[in-house]
Amino acid sequence: VQLQASGGGLVQAGGSLRLSCAASRRTSSSYYMGWFRRAPGKQREFVAGIVWSVGTTHYGDSVKGRFTISRDNAKNTVYLQMNSLKPEDTAVYYCADTVKVTKSPYDFGSWGQGTLVTVSS
């Protein structure tokens, strides 16, 4: 499975961006899609995840109430709507898929190439 992340860019604090992650196909292992981010000098952080089949969602504590993950099964695409962005949201954002609900990056198999989000103050 190939994942293509897009939608990053430069935005002012308080602004919004929507990231997309398009999967080339879905397989039996494509059960849960997650978004992670890595800021300079920091470890990968779980941002949000969604179960493809039923749409159950999960969020990291730092983005709850500001970010929303959704999916379009027909397009094999997952979205991350990011509102009320803060400078500390600046990071490279990655999408990845796995066979189970998890927040550990080590459980995810296929990874997209990442898209840079920069939030200016």
mmCIF file of C-alpha atoms in Angstrom, residues 16 29 63 102:
data_model
loop_
_atom_site.group_PDB
_atom_site.id
_atom_site.type_symbol
_atom_site.label_atom_id
_atom_site.label_comp_id
_atom_site.label_asym_id
_atom_site.label_seq_id
_atom_site.Cartn_x
_atom_site.Cartn_y
_atom_site.Cartn_z
ATOM 1 C CA SER A 16 -6.677 26.183 9.480
ATOM 2 C CA SER A 29 -4.241 -4.951 6.786
ATOM 3 C CA VAL A 63 -5.033 18.297 19.445
ATOM 4 C CA THR A 102 -3.056 1.760 18.386
#
